[in-house]
Coordinates of N, CA and C in Angstrom, one line a residue:
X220 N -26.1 -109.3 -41.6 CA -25.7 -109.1 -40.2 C -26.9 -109.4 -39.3
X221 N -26.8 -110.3 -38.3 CA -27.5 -110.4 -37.4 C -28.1 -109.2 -36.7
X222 N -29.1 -109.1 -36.4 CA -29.7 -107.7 -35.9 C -31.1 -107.8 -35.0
X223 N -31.6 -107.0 -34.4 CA -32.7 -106.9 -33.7 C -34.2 -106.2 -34.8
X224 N -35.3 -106.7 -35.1 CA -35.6 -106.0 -35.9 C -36.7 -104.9 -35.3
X225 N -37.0 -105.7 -33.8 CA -38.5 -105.1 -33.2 C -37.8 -105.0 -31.6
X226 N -38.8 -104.8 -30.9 CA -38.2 -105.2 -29.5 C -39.2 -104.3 -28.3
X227 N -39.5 -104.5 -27.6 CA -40.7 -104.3 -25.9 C -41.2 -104.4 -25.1
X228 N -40.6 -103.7 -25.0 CA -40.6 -104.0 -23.2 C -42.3 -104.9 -22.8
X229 N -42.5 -106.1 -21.8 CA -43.9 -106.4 -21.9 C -44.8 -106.5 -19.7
X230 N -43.8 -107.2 -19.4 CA -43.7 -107.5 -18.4 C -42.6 -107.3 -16.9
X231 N -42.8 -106.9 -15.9 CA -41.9 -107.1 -14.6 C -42.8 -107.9 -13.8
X232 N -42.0 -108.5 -12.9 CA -42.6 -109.6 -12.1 C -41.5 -109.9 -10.7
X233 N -42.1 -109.9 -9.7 CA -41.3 -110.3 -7.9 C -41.0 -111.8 -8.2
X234 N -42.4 -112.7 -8.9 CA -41.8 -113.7 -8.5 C -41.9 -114.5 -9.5
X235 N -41.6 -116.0 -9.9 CA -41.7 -116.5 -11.6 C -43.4 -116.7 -11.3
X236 N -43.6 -117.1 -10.5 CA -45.1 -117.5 -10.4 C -45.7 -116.7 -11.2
X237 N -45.8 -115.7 -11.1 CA -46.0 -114.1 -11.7 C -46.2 -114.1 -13.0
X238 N -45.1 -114.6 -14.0 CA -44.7 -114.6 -15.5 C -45.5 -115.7 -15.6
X239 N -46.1 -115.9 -17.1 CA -47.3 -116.7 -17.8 C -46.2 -117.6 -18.1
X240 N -47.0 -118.7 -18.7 CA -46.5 -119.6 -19.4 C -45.6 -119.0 -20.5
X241 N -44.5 -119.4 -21.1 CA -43.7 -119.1 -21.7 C -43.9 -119.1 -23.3
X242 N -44.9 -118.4 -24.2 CA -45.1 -118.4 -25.3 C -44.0 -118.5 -26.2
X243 N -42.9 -117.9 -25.7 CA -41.7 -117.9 -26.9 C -40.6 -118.7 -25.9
X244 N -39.5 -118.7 -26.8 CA -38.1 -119.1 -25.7 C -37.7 -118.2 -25.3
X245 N -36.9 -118.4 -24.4 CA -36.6 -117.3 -23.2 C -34.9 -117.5 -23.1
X246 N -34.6 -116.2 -23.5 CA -32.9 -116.1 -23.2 C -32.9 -115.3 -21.7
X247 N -32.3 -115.6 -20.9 CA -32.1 -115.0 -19.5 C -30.7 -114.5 -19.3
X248 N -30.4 -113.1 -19.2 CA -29.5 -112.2 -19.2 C -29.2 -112.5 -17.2
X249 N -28.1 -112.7 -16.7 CA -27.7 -112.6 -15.7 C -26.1 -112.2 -15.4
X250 N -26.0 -112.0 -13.9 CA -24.6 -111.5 -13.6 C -24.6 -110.7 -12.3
X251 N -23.4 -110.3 -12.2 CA -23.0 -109.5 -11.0 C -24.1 -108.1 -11.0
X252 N -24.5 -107.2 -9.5 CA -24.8 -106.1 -9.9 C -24.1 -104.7 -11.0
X253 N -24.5 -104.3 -11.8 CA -23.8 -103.0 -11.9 C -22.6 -103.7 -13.3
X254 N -23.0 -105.6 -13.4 CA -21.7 -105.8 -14.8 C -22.1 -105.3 -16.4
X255 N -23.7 -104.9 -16.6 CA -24.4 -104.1 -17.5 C -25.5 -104.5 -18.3
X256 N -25.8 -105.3 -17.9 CA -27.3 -106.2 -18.2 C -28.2 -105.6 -19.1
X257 N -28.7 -104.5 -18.2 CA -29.6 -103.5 -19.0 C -28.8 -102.6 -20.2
X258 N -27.8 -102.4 -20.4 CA -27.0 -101.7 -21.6 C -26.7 -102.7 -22.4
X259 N -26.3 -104.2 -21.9 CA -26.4 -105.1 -22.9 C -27.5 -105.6 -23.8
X260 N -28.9 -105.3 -22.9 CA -30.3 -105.6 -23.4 C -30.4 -104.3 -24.6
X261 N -30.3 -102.8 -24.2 CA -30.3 -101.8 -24.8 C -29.2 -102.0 -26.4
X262 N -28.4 -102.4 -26.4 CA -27.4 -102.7 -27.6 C -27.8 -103.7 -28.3
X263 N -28.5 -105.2 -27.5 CA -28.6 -106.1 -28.6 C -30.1 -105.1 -28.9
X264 N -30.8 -105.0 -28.5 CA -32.3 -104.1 -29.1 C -31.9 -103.3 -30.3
X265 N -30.8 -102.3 -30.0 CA -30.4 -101.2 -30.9 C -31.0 -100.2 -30.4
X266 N -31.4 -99.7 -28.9 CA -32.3 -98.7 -28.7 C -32.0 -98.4 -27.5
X267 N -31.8 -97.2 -26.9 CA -31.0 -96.3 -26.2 C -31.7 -96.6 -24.6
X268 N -33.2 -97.1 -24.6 CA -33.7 -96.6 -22.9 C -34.8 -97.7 -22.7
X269 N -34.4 -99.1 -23.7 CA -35.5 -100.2 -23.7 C -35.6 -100.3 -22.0
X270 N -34.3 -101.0 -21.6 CA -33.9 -101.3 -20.3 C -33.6 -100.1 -19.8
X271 N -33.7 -99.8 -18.5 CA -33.2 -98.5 -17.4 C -31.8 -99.1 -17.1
X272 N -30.8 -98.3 -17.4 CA -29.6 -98.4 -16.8 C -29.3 -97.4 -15.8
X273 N -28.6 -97.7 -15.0 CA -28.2 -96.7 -13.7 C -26.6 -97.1 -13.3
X274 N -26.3 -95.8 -12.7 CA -24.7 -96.2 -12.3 C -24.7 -97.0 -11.1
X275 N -26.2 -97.0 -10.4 CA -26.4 -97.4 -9.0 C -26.8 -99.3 -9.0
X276 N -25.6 -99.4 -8.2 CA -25.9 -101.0 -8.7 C -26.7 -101.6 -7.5
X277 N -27.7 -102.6 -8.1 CA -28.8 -103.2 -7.7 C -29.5 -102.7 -7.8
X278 N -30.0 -102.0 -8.4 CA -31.2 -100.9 -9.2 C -32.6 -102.1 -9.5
X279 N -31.9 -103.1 -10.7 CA -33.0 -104.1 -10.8 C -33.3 -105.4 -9.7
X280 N -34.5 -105.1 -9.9 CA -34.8 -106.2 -8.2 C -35.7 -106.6 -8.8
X281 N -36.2 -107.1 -10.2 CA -37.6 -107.6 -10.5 C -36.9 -108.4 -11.9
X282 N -37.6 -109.4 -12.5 CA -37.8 -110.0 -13.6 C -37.9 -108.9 -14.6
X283 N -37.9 -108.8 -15.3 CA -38.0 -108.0 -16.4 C -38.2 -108.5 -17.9
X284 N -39.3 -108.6 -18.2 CA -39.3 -109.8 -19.6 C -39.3 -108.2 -20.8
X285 N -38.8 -108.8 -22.2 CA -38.7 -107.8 -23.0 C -39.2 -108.7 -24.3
X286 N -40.2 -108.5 -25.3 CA -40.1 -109.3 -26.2 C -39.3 -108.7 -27.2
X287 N -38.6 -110.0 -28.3 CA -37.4 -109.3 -29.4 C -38.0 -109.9 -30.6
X288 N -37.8 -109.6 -31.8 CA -38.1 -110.3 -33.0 C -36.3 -109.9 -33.7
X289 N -35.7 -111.0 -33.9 CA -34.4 -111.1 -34.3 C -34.7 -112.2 -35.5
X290 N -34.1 -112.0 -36.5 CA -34.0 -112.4 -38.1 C -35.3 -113.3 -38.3
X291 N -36.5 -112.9 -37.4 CA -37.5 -113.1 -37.6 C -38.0 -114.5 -36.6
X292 N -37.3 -114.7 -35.7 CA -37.3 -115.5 -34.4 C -38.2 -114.1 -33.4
X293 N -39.3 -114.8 -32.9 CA -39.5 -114.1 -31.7 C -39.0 -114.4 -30.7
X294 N -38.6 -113.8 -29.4 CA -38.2 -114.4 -28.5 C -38.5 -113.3 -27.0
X295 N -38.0 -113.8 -25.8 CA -38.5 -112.7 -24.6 C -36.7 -112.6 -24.5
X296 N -36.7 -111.7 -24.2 CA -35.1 -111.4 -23.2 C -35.7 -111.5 -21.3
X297 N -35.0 -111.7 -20.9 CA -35.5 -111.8 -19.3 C -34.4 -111.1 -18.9
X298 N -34.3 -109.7 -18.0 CA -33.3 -109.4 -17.5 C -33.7 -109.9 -16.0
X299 N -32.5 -110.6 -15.6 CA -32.5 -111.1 -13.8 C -32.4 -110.3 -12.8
X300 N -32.5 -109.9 -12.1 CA -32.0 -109.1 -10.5 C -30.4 -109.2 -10.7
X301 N -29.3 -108.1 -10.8 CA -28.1 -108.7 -10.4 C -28.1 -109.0 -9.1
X302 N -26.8 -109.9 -8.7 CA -26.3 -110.4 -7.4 C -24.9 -110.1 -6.8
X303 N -24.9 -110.0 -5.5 CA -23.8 -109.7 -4.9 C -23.4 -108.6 -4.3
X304 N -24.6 -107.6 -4.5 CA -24.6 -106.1 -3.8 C -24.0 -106.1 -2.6
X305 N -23.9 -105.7 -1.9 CA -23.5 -106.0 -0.3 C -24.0 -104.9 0.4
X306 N -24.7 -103.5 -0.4 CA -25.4 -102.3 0.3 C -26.7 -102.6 0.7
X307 N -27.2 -104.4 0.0 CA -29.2 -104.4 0.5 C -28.6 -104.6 1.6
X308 N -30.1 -104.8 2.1 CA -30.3 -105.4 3.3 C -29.7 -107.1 2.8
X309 N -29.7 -108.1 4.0 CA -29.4 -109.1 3.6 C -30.8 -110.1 3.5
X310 N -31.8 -109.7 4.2 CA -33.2 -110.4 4.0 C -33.4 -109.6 2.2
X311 N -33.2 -108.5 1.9 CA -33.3 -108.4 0.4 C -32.3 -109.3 -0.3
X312 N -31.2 -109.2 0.1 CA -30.3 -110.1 -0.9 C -30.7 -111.6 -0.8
X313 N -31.2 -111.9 0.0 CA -31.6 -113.5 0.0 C -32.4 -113.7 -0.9
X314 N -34.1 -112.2 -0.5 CA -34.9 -112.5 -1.8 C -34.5 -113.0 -3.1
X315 N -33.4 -111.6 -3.7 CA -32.8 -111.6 -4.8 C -32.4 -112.9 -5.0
X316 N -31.4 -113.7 -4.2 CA -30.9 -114.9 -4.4 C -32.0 -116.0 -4.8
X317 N -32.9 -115.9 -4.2 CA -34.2 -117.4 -4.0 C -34.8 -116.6 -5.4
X318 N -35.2 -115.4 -6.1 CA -35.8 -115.3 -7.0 C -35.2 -115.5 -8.0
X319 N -33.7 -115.4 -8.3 CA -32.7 -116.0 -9.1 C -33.1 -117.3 -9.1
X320 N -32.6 -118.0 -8.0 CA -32.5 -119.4 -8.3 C -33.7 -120.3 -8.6
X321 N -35.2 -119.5 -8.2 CA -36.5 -120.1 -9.1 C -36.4 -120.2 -10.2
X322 N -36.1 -119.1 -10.6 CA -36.1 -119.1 -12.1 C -35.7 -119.9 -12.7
X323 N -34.1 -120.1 -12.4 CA -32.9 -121.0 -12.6 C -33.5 -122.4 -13.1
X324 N -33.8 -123.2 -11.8 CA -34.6 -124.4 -11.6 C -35.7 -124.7 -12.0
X325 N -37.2 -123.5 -11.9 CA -38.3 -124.0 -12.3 C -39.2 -123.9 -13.6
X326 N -38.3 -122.5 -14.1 CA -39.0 -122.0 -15.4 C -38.4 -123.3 -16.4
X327 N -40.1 -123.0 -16.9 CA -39.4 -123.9 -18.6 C -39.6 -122.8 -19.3
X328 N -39.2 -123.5 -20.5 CA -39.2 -122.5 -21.6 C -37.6 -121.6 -21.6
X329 N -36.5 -122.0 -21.0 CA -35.5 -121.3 -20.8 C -34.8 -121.7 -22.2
X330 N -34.4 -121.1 -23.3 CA -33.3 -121.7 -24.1 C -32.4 -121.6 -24.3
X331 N -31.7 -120.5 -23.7 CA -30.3 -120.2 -23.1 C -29.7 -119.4 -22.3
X332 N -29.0 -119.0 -21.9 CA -28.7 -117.9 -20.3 C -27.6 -117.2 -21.1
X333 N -27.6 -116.1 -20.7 CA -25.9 -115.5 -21.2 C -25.8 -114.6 -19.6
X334 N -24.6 -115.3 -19.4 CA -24.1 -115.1 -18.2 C -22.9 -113.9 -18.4
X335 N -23.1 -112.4 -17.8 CA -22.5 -111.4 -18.3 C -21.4 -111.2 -16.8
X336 N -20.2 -111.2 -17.1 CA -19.3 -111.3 -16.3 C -17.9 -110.2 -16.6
X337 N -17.7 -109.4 -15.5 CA -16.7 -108.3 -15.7 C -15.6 -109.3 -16.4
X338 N -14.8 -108.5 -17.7 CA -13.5 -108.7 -17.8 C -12.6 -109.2 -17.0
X339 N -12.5 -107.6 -16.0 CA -11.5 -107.6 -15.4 C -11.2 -108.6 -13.9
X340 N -12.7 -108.8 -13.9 CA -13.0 -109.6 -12.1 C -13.1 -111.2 -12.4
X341 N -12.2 -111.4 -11.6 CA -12.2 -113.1 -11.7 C -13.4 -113.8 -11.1
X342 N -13.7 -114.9 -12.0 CA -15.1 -115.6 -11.3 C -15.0 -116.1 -10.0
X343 N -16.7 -115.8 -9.9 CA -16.6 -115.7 -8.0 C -17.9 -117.6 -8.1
X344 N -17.7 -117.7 -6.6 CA -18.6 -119.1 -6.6 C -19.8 -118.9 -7.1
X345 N -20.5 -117.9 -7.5 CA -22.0 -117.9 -7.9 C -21.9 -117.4 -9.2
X346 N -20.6 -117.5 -10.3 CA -20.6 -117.8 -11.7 C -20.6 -119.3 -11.7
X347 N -19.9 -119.4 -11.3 CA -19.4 -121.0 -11.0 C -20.7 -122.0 -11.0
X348 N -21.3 -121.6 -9.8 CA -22.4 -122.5 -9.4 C -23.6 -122.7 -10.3
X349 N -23.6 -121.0 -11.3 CA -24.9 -120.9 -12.3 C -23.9 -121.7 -13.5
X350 N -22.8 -121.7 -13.7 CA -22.4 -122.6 -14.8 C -23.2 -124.1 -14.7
X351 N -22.0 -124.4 -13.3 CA -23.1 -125.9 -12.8 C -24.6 -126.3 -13.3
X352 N -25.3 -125.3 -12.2 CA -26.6 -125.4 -12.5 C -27.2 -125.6 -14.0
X353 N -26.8 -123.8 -14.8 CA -26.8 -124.7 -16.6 C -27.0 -125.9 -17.0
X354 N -25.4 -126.8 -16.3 CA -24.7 -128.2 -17.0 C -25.7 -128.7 -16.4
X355 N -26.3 -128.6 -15.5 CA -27.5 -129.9 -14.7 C -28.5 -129.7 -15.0
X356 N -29.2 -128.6 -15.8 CA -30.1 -128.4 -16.7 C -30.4 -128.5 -17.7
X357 N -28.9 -128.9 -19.0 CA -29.0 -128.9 -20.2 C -29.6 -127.7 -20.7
X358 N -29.4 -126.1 -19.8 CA -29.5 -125.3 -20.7 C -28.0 -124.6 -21.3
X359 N -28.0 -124.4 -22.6 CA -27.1 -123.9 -22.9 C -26.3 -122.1 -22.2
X360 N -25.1 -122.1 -22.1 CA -24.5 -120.8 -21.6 C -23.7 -120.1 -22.2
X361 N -23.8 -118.7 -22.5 CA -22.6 -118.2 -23.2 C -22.0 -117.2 -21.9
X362 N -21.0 -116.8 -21.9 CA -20.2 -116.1 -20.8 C -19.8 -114.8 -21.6
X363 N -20.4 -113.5 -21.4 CA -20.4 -112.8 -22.0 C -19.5 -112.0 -21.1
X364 N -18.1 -111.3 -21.7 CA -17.3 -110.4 -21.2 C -17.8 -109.3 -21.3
X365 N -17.8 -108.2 -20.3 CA -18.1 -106.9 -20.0 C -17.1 -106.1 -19.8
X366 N -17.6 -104.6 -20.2 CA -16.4 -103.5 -19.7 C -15.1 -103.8 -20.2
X367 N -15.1 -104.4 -21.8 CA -13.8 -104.4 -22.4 C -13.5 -103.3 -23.3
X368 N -13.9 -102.2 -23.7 CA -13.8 -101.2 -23.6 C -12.8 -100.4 -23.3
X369 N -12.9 -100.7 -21.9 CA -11.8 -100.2 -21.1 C -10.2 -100.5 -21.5
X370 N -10.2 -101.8 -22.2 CA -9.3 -102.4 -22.3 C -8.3 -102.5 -23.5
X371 N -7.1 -102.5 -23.5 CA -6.5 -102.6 -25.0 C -6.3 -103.7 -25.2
X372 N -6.3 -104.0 -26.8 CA -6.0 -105.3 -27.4 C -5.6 -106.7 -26.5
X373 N -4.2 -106.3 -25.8 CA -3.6 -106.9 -25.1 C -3.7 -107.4 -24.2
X374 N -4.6 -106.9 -22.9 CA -5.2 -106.8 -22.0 C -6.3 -107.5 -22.1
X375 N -7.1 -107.2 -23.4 CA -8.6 -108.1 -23.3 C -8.0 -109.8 -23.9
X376 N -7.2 -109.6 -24.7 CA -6.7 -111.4 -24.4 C -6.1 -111.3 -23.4
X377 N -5.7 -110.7 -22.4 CA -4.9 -111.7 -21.7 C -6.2 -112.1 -20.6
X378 N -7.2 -111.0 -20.0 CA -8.5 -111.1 -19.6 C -9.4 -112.5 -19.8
X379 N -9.7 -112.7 -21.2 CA -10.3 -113.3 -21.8 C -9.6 -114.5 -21.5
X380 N -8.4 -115.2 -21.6 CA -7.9 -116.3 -21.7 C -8.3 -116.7 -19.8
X381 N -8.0 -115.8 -18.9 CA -8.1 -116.1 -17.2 C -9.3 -116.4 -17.2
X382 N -10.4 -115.6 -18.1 CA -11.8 -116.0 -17.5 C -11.9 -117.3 -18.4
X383 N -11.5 -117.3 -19.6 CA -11.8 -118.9 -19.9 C -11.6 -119.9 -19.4
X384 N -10.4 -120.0 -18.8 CA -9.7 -120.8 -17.9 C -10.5 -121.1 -16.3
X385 N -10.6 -120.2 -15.7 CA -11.8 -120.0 -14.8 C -12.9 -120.9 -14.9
X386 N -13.7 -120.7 -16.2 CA -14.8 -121.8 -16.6 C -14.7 -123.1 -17.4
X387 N -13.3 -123.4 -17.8 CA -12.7 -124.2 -18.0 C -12.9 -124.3 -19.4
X388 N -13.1 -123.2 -20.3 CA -14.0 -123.1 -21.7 C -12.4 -122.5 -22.2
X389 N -12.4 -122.6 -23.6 CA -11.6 -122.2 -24.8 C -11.4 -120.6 -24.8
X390 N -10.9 -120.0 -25.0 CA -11.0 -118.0 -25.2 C -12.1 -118.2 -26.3
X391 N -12.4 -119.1 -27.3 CA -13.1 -118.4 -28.1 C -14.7 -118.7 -28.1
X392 N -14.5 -119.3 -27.0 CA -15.6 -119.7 -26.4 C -16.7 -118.3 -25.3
X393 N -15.9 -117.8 -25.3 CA -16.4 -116.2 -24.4 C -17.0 -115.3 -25.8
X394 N -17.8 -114.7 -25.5 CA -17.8 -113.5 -25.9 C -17.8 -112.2 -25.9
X395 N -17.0 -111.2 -26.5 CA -17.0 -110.1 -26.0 C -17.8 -108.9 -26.4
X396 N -18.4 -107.7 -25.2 CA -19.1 -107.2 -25.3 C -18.6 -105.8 -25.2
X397 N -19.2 -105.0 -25.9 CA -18.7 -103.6 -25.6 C -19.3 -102.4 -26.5
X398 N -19.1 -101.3 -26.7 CA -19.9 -100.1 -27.8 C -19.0 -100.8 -28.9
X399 N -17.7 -101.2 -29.3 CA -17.2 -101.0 -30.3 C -17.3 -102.4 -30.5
X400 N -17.9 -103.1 -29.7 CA -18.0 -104.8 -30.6 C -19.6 -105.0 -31.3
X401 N -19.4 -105.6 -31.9 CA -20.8 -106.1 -32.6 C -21.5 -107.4 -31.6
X402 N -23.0 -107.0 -31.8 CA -23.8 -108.0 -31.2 C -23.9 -109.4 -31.6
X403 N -23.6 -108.9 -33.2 CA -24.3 -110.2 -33.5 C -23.6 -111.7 -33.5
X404 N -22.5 -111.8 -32.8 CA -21.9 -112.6 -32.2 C -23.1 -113.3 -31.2
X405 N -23.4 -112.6 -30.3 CA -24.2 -113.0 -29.3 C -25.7 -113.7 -29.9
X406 N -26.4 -112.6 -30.6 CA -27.4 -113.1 -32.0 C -27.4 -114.6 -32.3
X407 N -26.2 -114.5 -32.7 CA -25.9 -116.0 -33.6 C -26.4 -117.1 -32.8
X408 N -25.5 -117.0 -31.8 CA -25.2 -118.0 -30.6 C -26.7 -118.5 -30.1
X409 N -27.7 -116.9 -29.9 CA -28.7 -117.2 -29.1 C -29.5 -117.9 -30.3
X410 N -29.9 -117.7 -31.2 CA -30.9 -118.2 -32.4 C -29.9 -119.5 -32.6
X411 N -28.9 -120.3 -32.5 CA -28.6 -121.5 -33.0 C -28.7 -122.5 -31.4
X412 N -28.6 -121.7 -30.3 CA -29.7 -122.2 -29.1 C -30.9 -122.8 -29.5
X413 N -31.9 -121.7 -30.3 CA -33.3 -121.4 -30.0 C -33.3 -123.1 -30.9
X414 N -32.8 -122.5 -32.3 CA -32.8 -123.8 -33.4 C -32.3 -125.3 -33.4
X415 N -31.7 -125.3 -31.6 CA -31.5 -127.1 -31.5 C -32.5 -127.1 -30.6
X416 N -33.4 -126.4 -29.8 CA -34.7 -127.1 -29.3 C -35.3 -127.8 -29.5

C-alpha cells in the first residue's frame, strides 16, 4: 500500500521569490478556502497537526512547503493560500490571488497540482481557469473531491459524475477524499506524475 514514510514541515513563504530553487518535485495542493487542504496534507502524511487546520476559512495566507518521503520518492507538498473568501479585505484577496497565480506560471519544478474541490459545490470559474492554466502548462492535474463523508454511496456518484462533467473528465478520473477513503489513490497518481518527468 502506498503510504507516507517521513514527512516536515520546512518552509512558509509571502512570495515564490521567497522559496529556493526547487531541490525535489513539487506537488501543489490548491482550492477553495475552508475545502481542506491542510487535513488533506495531515492524512496523506498520516499525522494529526503536520498542517494547522482551522474551521476558520482563509486561515492560510502563505506558501507552505512540507517535505514527504513516499515509497522512497522525496518530494515537497506546497499547500496554497485558499481562494474565494469574501470576509478579506479585497486588497488581501488580490494578494492571495497574484500569489496563487505566481506560483501557477513561474515556479519550476511543479510536477503536479491536485486541485481539491467540494463534492457538493459545482465548479466555479477559478477551478476552471486553474484547469486551463495546468493544460497550458503541461502540468499534470488531479481533481480531488472533498467532504464526501458526508455523503452516501449514492449521492457521492451522483456528485462525482456533475463535477466530472464540469471538467469535462470521466468519474473515474476524480478522486475521492475523505477519513474513510484511502490515500493511496492520490500516492499513486502523484509518484507516476513525478516518474514521467
Amino acid at each position: 500500500m502506498t503510504s507516507c514514510q517521513n514527512s516536515e514541515f520546512i518552509v512558509s513563504a509571502s512570495r515564490v521569490s521567497e522559496l529556493e530553487v526547487p531541490p525535489l518535485p513539487e506537488v501543489a495542493l490548491l482550492g477553495r478556502s475552508n475545502v481542506g487542504k491542510s487535513t488533506l496534507i495531515n492524512r496523506l502524511c498520516g499525522r494529526k497537526s503536520l498542517a494547522k487546520t482551522s474551521g476558520v476559512p482563509g486561515k492560510t495566507q502563505l506558501l507552505n512547503v512540507f517535505k514527504v518521503l513516499v515509497e522512497e520518492q522525496a518530494l515537497h507538498l506546497v499547500d496554497l493560500p485558499g481562494y474565494g473568501y469574501a470576509k478579506l479585505s479585497k486588497e488581501r484577496r488580490s494578494g492571495l490571488h497574484d500569489l496563487i497565480s505566481d506560483y501557477l506560471t513561474q515556479r519550476e519544478g511543479i510536477s503536479s497540482l491536485l486541485l481539491l474541490q467540494e463534492a457538493k459545490r459545482p465548479a466555479t470559474e477559478e477551478e476552471l481557469a486553474i484547469q486551463q492554466l495546468a493544460f497550458e502548462r503541461s502540468l499534470p492535474l488531479t481533481i480531488v473531491l472533498t467532504k464526501c463523508d458526508r455523503l452516501n454511496q449514492k449521492e457521492r456518484s451522483q456528485y462525482c459524475k456533475q463535477r466530472a462533467s464540469e471538467f469535462n473528465l470521466l468519474p473515474d478520473d476524480l478522486v475521492v477524499a475523505g477519513e474513510k477513503q484511502s490515500v493511496a489513490p492520490i500516492w499513486r497518481r502523484v509518484l507516476l506524475h513525478i516518474e514521467s518527468l
